[in-house]
Coordinates of C-alpha atoms and ligand atoms in Angstrom, one line a residue:
M1 CA 13.9 -52.4 -37.3
S2 CA 13.4 -50.1 -39.8
T3 CA 16.2 -48.4 -41.3
P4 CA 16.0 -44.7 -40.9
K5 CA 15.1 -42.6 -43.7
T6 CA 18.2 -40.4 -45.2
L7 CA 16.7 -37.0 -44.5
S8 CA 17.4 -33.7 -47.1
G9 CA 16.5 -29.9 -46.8
D10 CA 12.9 -30.9 -48.1
D11 CA 12.4 -32.6 -44.9
S12 CA 9.7 -31.3 -42.1
I13 CA 11.7 -29.5 -39.1
K14 CA 9.2 -32.6 -37.3
T15 CA 10.9 -34.8 -39.0
W16 CA 14.3 -33.6 -39.1
L17 CA 14.0 -33.6 -34.7
E18 CA 12.2 -37.1 -34.8
H19 CA 14.4 -38.5 -36.6
P20 CA 17.5 -40.9 -34.9
V21 CA 20.8 -39.2 -36.4
G22 CA 19.2 -36.0 -37.5
G23 CA 17.2 -34.5 -34.1
P24 CA 20.4 -35.4 -32.3
I25 CA 22.3 -33.0 -34.5
I26 CA 20.1 -29.9 -34.3
R27 CA 19.6 -30.4 -31.0
D28 CA 23.1 -29.8 -30.8
L29 CA 22.9 -26.9 -33.2
L30 CA 20.1 -25.1 -30.8
A31 CA 21.7 -25.9 -27.7
Q32 CA 25.2 -24.4 -28.8
S33 CA 23.4 -21.5 -29.0
G34 CA 21.5 -21.4 -26.4
Q35 CA 18.4 -22.3 -27.9
N36 CA 15.6 -24.9 -27.2
P37 CA 14.4 -27.2 -29.7
D38 CA 10.8 -25.2 -29.0
V39 CA 11.6 -22.3 -30.6
L40 CA 11.0 -24.3 -33.9
K41 CA 7.5 -25.6 -33.1
P42 CA 5.4 -23.1 -34.5
V43 CA 7.4 -24.0 -38.1
Q44 CA 7.9 -27.6 -37.4
R45 CA 5.8 -28.0 -40.7
L46 CA 8.0 -26.0 -43.0
A47 CA 10.9 -27.9 -45.0
I48 CA 14.4 -27.6 -42.8
K49 CA 15.2 -25.4 -45.9
R50 CA 12.5 -22.4 -45.2
L51 CA 14.5 -21.4 -42.6
V52 CA 16.9 -19.5 -44.6
K53 CA 14.5 -17.5 -45.6
L54 CA 12.8 -17.4 -42.9
S55 CA 16.1 -16.3 -40.4
K56 CA 17.0 -13.7 -42.7
G57 CA 20.7 -15.6 -43.7
Q58 CA 20.8 -16.6 -39.7
F59 CA 20.5 -20.0 -40.5
S60 CA 22.7 -20.2 -43.9
Q61 CA 22.0 -22.7 -46.8
E62 CA 25.4 -23.7 -46.1
M63 CA 24.1 -25.1 -42.2
V64 CA 21.2 -26.6 -44.4
D65 CA 23.5 -28.3 -46.3
Q66 CA 26.2 -29.5 -43.6
L67 CA 23.2 -30.4 -41.6
V68 CA 22.4 -32.6 -44.5
A69 CA 25.1 -33.7 -44.8
R70 CA 26.3 -34.7 -41.2
A71 CA 22.9 -36.3 -41.0
A72 CA 23.8 -38.3 -44.1
A73 CA 27.2 -39.4 -42.4
G74 CA 25.3 -40.4 -39.2
D75 CA 27.4 -37.6 -37.4
V76 CA 25.8 -37.7 -33.9
P77 CA 27.7 -35.3 -32.1
A78 CA 29.5 -36.9 -28.7
G79 CA 27.2 -37.4 -25.3
A80 CA 24.3 -36.4 -27.1
D81 CA 20.8 -38.3 -26.6
A82 CA 20.3 -39.8 -30.2
S83 CA 16.7 -41.2 -28.8
V84 CA 13.9 -40.3 -30.8
E85 CA 12.0 -37.5 -29.6
A86 CA 8.9 -37.5 -30.3
P87 CA 6.6 -35.4 -29.0
E88 CA 4.5 -37.0 -26.2
P89 CA 0.5 -37.8 -28.4
T90 CA -1.9 -35.1 -26.9
T91 CA -5.3 -36.3 -26.1
E92 CA -6.8 -35.7 -29.0
S93 CA -4.6 -37.5 -31.3
A94 CA -3.9 -40.3 -28.9
D95 CA -7.9 -41.2 -29.6
A96 CA -9.5 -43.8 -31.8
G97 CA -10.1 -41.8 -35.1
A98 CA -7.9 -38.9 -34.6
A99 CA -6.3 -38.1 -38.4
P100 CA -3.1 -40.0 -38.8
E101 CA -0.1 -38.5 -38.1
V102 CA 1.5 -38.1 -42.2
E103 CA 4.3 -35.9 -43.7
R104 CA 2.2 -33.0 -45.8
P105 CA 3.0 -31.4 -49.0
E106 CA 4.0 -28.2 -48.5
W107 CA 2.0 -25.1 -50.1
V108 CA 3.6 -23.7 -53.1
E109 CA 3.1 -20.0 -54.5
R110 CA 1.2 -20.5 -57.6
L111 CA 1.9 -17.2 -59.1
D112 CA -1.2 -16.3 -61.9
Q113 CA 0.5 -14.4 -64.3
G114 CA -1.1 -10.9 -65.5
R115 CA -3.7 -11.1 -62.8
F116 CA -2.6 -7.2 -62.1
A117 CA -1.3 -6.3 -65.5
G118 CA -2.4 -2.7 -66.0
K119 CA -3.3 -2.1 -62.4
T120 CA -1.6 0.2 -59.7
V121 CA -2.5 -0.9 -56.1
I122 CA -0.6 1.0 -52.8
V123 CA 0.4 -1.4 -50.7
T124 CA 1.1 -0.1 -47.2
G125 CA 4.1 -1.9 -44.9
A126 CA 5.9 -3.2 -47.5
G127 CA 9.0 -3.1 -46.3
S128 CA 8.2 -6.1 -44.3
G129 CA 6.4 -9.6 -43.8
I130 CA 2.7 -9.4 -45.1
G131 CA 3.0 -6.5 -47.2
R132 CA 6.3 -6.9 -48.3
A133 CA 4.7 -10.7 -49.6
T134 CA 1.9 -9.2 -50.9
A135 CA 3.9 -6.2 -53.0
S136 CA 6.1 -8.7 -54.3
R137 CA 3.2 -11.1 -55.7
I138 CA 2.1 -7.7 -57.0
A139 CA 5.0 -7.0 -58.6
R140 CA 5.4 -10.4 -59.8
E141 CA 2.0 -10.7 -61.6
G142 CA 2.4 -7.6 -63.7
G143 CA 1.0 -5.0 -60.8
R144 CA 2.4 -1.8 -60.6
V145 CA 3.4 -1.1 -56.7
I146 CA 3.6 1.7 -55.2
A147 CA 5.2 0.5 -51.8
V148 CA 5.0 2.3 -48.9
D149 CA 6.8 1.7 -45.6
V150 CA 8.6 4.3 -42.7
S151 CA 11.7 2.4 -43.5
Q152 CA 14.2 3.3 -46.7
E153 CA 16.8 0.8 -45.9
R154 CA 13.6 -2.3 -46.0
L155 CA 11.7 -0.6 -49.3
D156 CA 15.3 -0.7 -50.7
D157 CA 15.9 -4.1 -50.3
F158 CA 12.3 -5.0 -51.4
A159 CA 13.1 -3.3 -54.3
S160 CA 16.4 -4.4 -55.2
E161 CA 14.6 -7.9 -54.8
H162 CA 12.2 -7.3 -58.0
E163 CA 14.3 -5.4 -60.7
G164 CA 12.6 -5.0 -63.7
A165 CA 9.3 -4.9 -62.0
E166 CA 7.1 -2.1 -61.9
I167 CA 7.9 -0.8 -57.8
V168 CA 7.7 2.9 -57.1
T169 CA 8.8 3.1 -53.4
L170 CA 7.9 6.0 -51.2
V171 CA 9.2 6.1 -47.2
A172 CA 5.9 7.2 -45.4
D173 CA 4.2 7.3 -42.3
I174 CA 0.2 7.0 -43.0
T175 CA -0.7 8.7 -40.3
D176 CA 1.2 11.9 -41.3
D177 CA -1.3 13.8 -44.1
T178 CA 1.4 15.3 -46.1
K179 CA 2.4 11.8 -47.0
V180 CA -0.6 10.3 -47.1
A181 CA -1.4 12.4 -50.1
E182 CA 2.4 12.0 -51.4
I183 CA 1.1 8.0 -52.0
V184 CA -2.1 9.1 -53.8
A185 CA 0.2 12.2 -56.2
A186 CA 2.5 9.0 -56.6
A187 CA 0.4 6.7 -57.9
G188 CA -2.0 8.9 -60.1
D189 CA -5.7 9.3 -61.3
R190 CA -5.6 5.1 -61.8
I191 CA -5.8 3.4 -58.6
D192 CA -7.1 -0.4 -58.7
G193 CA -6.1 -1.2 -54.9
L194 CA -5.3 -0.8 -52.0
A195 CA -3.2 -3.1 -49.4
N196 CA -3.6 -1.0 -46.1
I197 CA -1.6 -3.7 -44.2
A198 CA 1.0 -1.2 -41.7
G199 CA -0.2 -2.0 -38.8
I200 CA 2.2 -2.4 -35.1
M201 CA 1.1 -4.5 -32.3
D202 CA 0.2 -3.4 -28.3
D203 CA 2.1 -4.6 -25.4
M204 CA -0.5 -7.5 -24.2
T205 CA -2.0 -5.1 -21.7
P206 CA -5.8 -5.1 -20.2
I207 CA -7.4 -1.8 -19.7
G208 CA -6.5 -1.8 -16.2
E209 CA -2.9 -0.9 -16.9
L210 CA -3.2 0.4 -20.5
T211 CA -1.5 3.8 -21.0
D212 CA -2.3 6.5 -22.6
A213 CA 0.7 6.4 -25.1
V214 CA 0.1 2.6 -26.0
W215 CA -3.3 3.6 -27.1
K216 CA -2.6 6.5 -29.3
R217 CA 0.0 4.8 -30.5
V218 CA -1.7 1.6 -31.7
F219 CA -4.7 3.5 -33.1
S220 CA -2.6 6.0 -34.6
V221 CA -1.1 3.7 -36.8
N222 CA -3.8 0.8 -36.9
V223 CA -7.2 3.0 -37.0
D224 CA -6.3 6.2 -38.5
G225 CA -3.2 5.3 -40.6
T226 CA -5.8 2.7 -42.4
M227 CA -8.9 5.2 -42.2
K228 CA -7.0 7.9 -43.8
L229 CA -5.5 5.9 -46.9
M230 CA -8.8 5.2 -47.5
R231 CA -10.4 8.2 -47.0
A232 CA -7.4 9.3 -50.2
V233 CA -7.9 6.3 -52.1
V234 CA -11.9 6.0 -52.7
P235 CA -12.5 9.8 -54.6
V236 CA -10.0 8.3 -57.1
M237 CA -11.4 5.0 -57.1
L238 CA -15.0 6.6 -57.6
A239 CA -13.8 8.8 -59.9
R240 CA -13.6 5.4 -62.5
G241 CA -16.7 3.6 -60.7
T242 CA -14.0 1.1 -59.9
G243 CA -11.5 0.1 -56.9
S244 CA -10.7 -2.8 -54.4
I245 CA -9.8 -1.9 -51.0
V246 CA -8.1 -5.0 -48.3
N247 CA -7.5 -3.7 -45.0
T248 CA -5.8 -6.3 -42.1
A249 CA -7.1 -6.6 -39.5
S250 CA -6.4 -9.7 -37.1
E251 CA -7.6 -12.5 -34.7
A252 CA -7.6 -9.8 -32.5
A253 CA -10.7 -8.4 -34.2
L254 CA -12.1 -11.7 -34.2
R255 CA -12.1 -12.5 -30.7
G256 CA -10.5 -11.1 -27.2
S257 CA -8.0 -13.6 -26.6
A258 CA -5.1 -12.7 -29.2
A259 CA -3.6 -9.7 -27.9
G260 CA -4.0 -6.7 -25.4
V261 CA -7.3 -3.8 -25.4
A262 CA -5.9 -1.5 -27.7
Y263 CA -4.7 -3.8 -30.3
T264 CA -7.9 -5.8 -30.0
A265 CA -9.8 -2.4 -30.3
S266 CA -7.8 -1.2 -32.9
K267 CA -8.3 -3.8 -35.1
H268 CA -12.3 -4.4 -34.4
A269 CA -12.1 -0.6 -35.7
V270 CA -10.5 -1.7 -38.8
V271 CA -13.3 -4.1 -39.2
G272 CA -16.2 -0.8 -38.8
L273 CA -13.8 1.3 -41.1
T274 CA -14.5 -2.3 -44.0
K275 CA -18.0 -2.7 -43.4
S276 CA -19.0 0.7 -43.7
T277 CA -16.9 1.2 -46.7
A278 CA -17.9 -1.4 -48.3
F279 CA -22.2 -0.7 -48.0
M280 CA -21.7 2.6 -48.0
Y281 CA -20.2 2.4 -51.6
G282 CA -20.6 -0.9 -53.2
P283 CA -23.6 0.2 -55.3
S284 CA -20.6 2.9 -56.8
G285 CA -18.0 -0.4 -58.0
L286 CA -15.9 -0.1 -55.0
R287 CA -15.1 -3.7 -53.3
V288 CA -14.2 -2.9 -49.4
N289 CA -13.1 -5.8 -47.8
A290 CA -10.3 -7.2 -44.8
V291 CA -8.7 -10.5 -43.9
A292 CA -8.1 -11.5 -40.3
P293 CA -4.4 -12.5 -39.9
G294 CA -3.8 -15.7 -37.2
A295 CA 0.2 -16.1 -36.4
T296 CA 2.0 -15.2 -39.2
I297 CA 5.8 -15.5 -39.0
T298 CA 7.0 -11.7 -39.5
N299 CA 9.2 -8.9 -38.2
I300 CA 6.2 -7.7 -35.9
E301 CA 7.3 -6.8 -32.3
A302 CA 5.5 -7.8 -29.5
T303 CA 6.0 -7.2 -26.1
F304 CA 4.5 -8.6 -23.0
A305 CA 4.2 -5.7 -20.3
S306 CA 1.4 -7.3 -18.6
P307 CA 2.0 -10.4 -16.1
L308 CA -1.7 -11.4 -16.2
G309 CA -2.0 -10.0 -19.9
A310 CA 1.2 -12.5 -20.8
E311 CA -1.3 -15.3 -18.9
R312 CA -3.9 -14.5 -20.2
V313 CA -2.8 -14.8 -23.6
R314 CA -0.4 -17.5 -23.7
Q315 CA -3.1 -20.4 -22.6
A316 CA -5.5 -18.9 -25.0
M317 CA -2.5 -19.2 -27.9
A318 CA -2.9 -23.1 -26.7
I319 CA -5.5 -23.6 -29.4
L320 CA -2.8 -21.9 -31.9
P321 CA -2.8 -24.0 -35.4
D322 CA 0.7 -23.9 -36.9
A323 CA 2.3 -19.6 -37.6
A324 CA 1.9 -19.4 -41.7
E325 CA 4.3 -17.7 -44.2
A326 CA 3.5 -14.0 -45.2
E327 CA 3.1 -15.7 -48.4
A328 CA 0.0 -17.3 -47.3
L329 CA -1.4 -14.3 -46.1
A330 CA -0.2 -12.7 -49.4
A331 CA -2.7 -15.2 -51.4
S332 CA -6.1 -14.5 -49.3
I333 CA -4.9 -10.8 -49.7
T334 CA -4.1 -10.8 -53.3
F335 CA -7.7 -13.4 -54.1
L336 CA -9.7 -10.6 -52.7
L337 CA -8.1 -7.7 -54.4
S338 CA -7.8 -8.9 -57.8
D339 CA -10.7 -9.4 -60.0
D340 CA -11.1 -13.1 -58.4
G341 CA -12.5 -11.4 -55.2
V342 CA -15.5 -9.9 -58.0
N343 CA -18.8 -10.9 -56.0
I344 CA -16.6 -10.0 -52.7
N345 CA -17.6 -6.9 -50.4
G346 CA -17.7 -6.4 -47.0
V347 CA -16.1 -9.9 -45.7
V348 CA -13.7 -10.0 -42.6
L349 CA -11.8 -13.2 -45.0
A350 CA -9.8 -15.5 -41.7
S351 CA -6.6 -15.9 -43.0
D352 CA -5.6 -18.6 -39.8
G353 CA -5.5 -21.7 -40.7
G354 CA -8.4 -22.4 -38.9
W355 CA -8.4 -20.5 -35.4
S356 CA -11.3 -18.6 -35.7
A357 CA -13.1 -21.8 -35.7
A358 CA -12.1 -22.7 -32.8
Ligands
NAD401 N1 2.5 -11.2 -37.9 C1 0.9 -11.5 -37.5 O1 0.4 -12.7 -36.8 C2 -0.3 -10.6 -37.4 C3 -1.2 -11.4 -36.8 C4 -2.3 -10.8 -37.2 C5 -2.6 -9.5 -38.2 N2 -1.2 -9.0 -38.7 C6 -1.1 -8.0 -39.4 O2 -0.9 -7.6 -40.2 C7 0.0 -6.7 -40.8 C8 1.2 -6.7 -41.0 O3 2.2 -7.4 -40.0 P1 3.4 -7.8 -39.9 O4 3.7 -8.9 -39.1 O5 4.1 -8.4 -41.4 O6 4.3 -7.0 -39.4 P2 5.6 -6.2 -40.0 O7 6.5 -5.1 -38.8 O8 6.5 -7.8 -40.2 O9 5.5 -5.6 -41.1 C9 5.2 -3.8 -40.7 C10 5.0 -3.3 -41.8 O10 4.8 -1.8 -41.7 C11 5.8 -0.7 -41.6 N3 4.9 0.0 -40.4 C12 4.7 0.3 -39.1 N4 4.3 1.7 -39.0 C13 4.2 2.4 -40.1 C14 3.5 4.1 -40.3 N5 2.9 3.9 -39.5 N6 3.6 3.8 -41.6 C15 4.0 3.3 -42.2 N7 4.7 1.7 -42.8 C16 3.9 2.0 -41.2 C17 6.7 -1.2 -40.9 O11 8.3 -0.6 -41.2 C18 7.1 -2.9 -41.2 O12 7.8 -2.9 -42.6 C19 -0.6 -5.7 -39.6 O13 -1.4 -5.0 -39.6 C20 -0.4 -6.6 -38.2 O14 -1.1 -6.2 -37.3 C21 0.0 -9.7 -38.2

């Protein structure tokens, strides 16, 4: 039998879980906090060291270092099951001809220095998740960012992580017309881009159980807020004959099985806002596109208020690819926002690891 490899922080969570020494150590650690290894499934392809950032410090760098040291010392907890717990092969992967399981190289964000130099971009939802990753990338690529969120605390945290970058933070609810006017005023008479990213989930209810409150709240942020920002920036962009808007749709804009009816309908509406505006103002120099994220690791909250909704959506999730990091979505959004998207107008770009191809 071959000697198992020495584990490091760069090895994937999957490699750790399947390792004869690393696996029992991790499972023991999870059991101590009442967790099952299944919680790591959506992120199993990521290097274990990535958990430090993703868990916002709950899983610290010291814990990674300790794990690596324990694995190197063969420090398997007493009574732990030291057997290798490889996941059951699926019917597909057991098939002859299926792609072999290899450790995939990790994707690493590669900055395009100066891509946004001299440009002003408004980013909503900049305090967390996809919005934060997008605002960060634009700032690190030389842009001036108007970072908008309802949370002062999140914006302060974002700004403090980007000292020296050109960032204007603005606490604003995108459903409030007065605040929308403030956002546009803060940008000034040059708005090169708008990344409409702020959005909220619903509670997975089907139409028969939908409350007016959920419908109104979800539409107010996802549709009204998106529309209000678009309406406000278009005259400024038209005055310069150029501008790029990227709206955030969702897998729920492409299929009926990714959320409840309110969220699904709201994201289909975002596609309508995108296509109509792209069509109307394309000849005037504006580009308007949408990105449709698949599962992404962020702080967005999805509740399950309906047993039927929960069962139906969970069934559909069986074909879900691994969740992506917010930075992977920022890569798609900044591509569309930047001049690299020069010939792209009116598309809904699925950035979902192939979910929409299933
Ligand atoms: N995470 C996913 O799996 C996923 C999948 C598909 C689509 N999306 C979409 O991506 C977008 C970003 O979501 P995320 O997952 O990064 O969520 P997130 O909750 O991590 O971040 C959203 C941010 O928007 C802010 N926000 C919410 N309502 C606001 C309002 N009215 N005005 C201003 N700011 C507001 C929140 O404070 C938060 O900081 C949303 O439109 C969401 O629908 C997310």
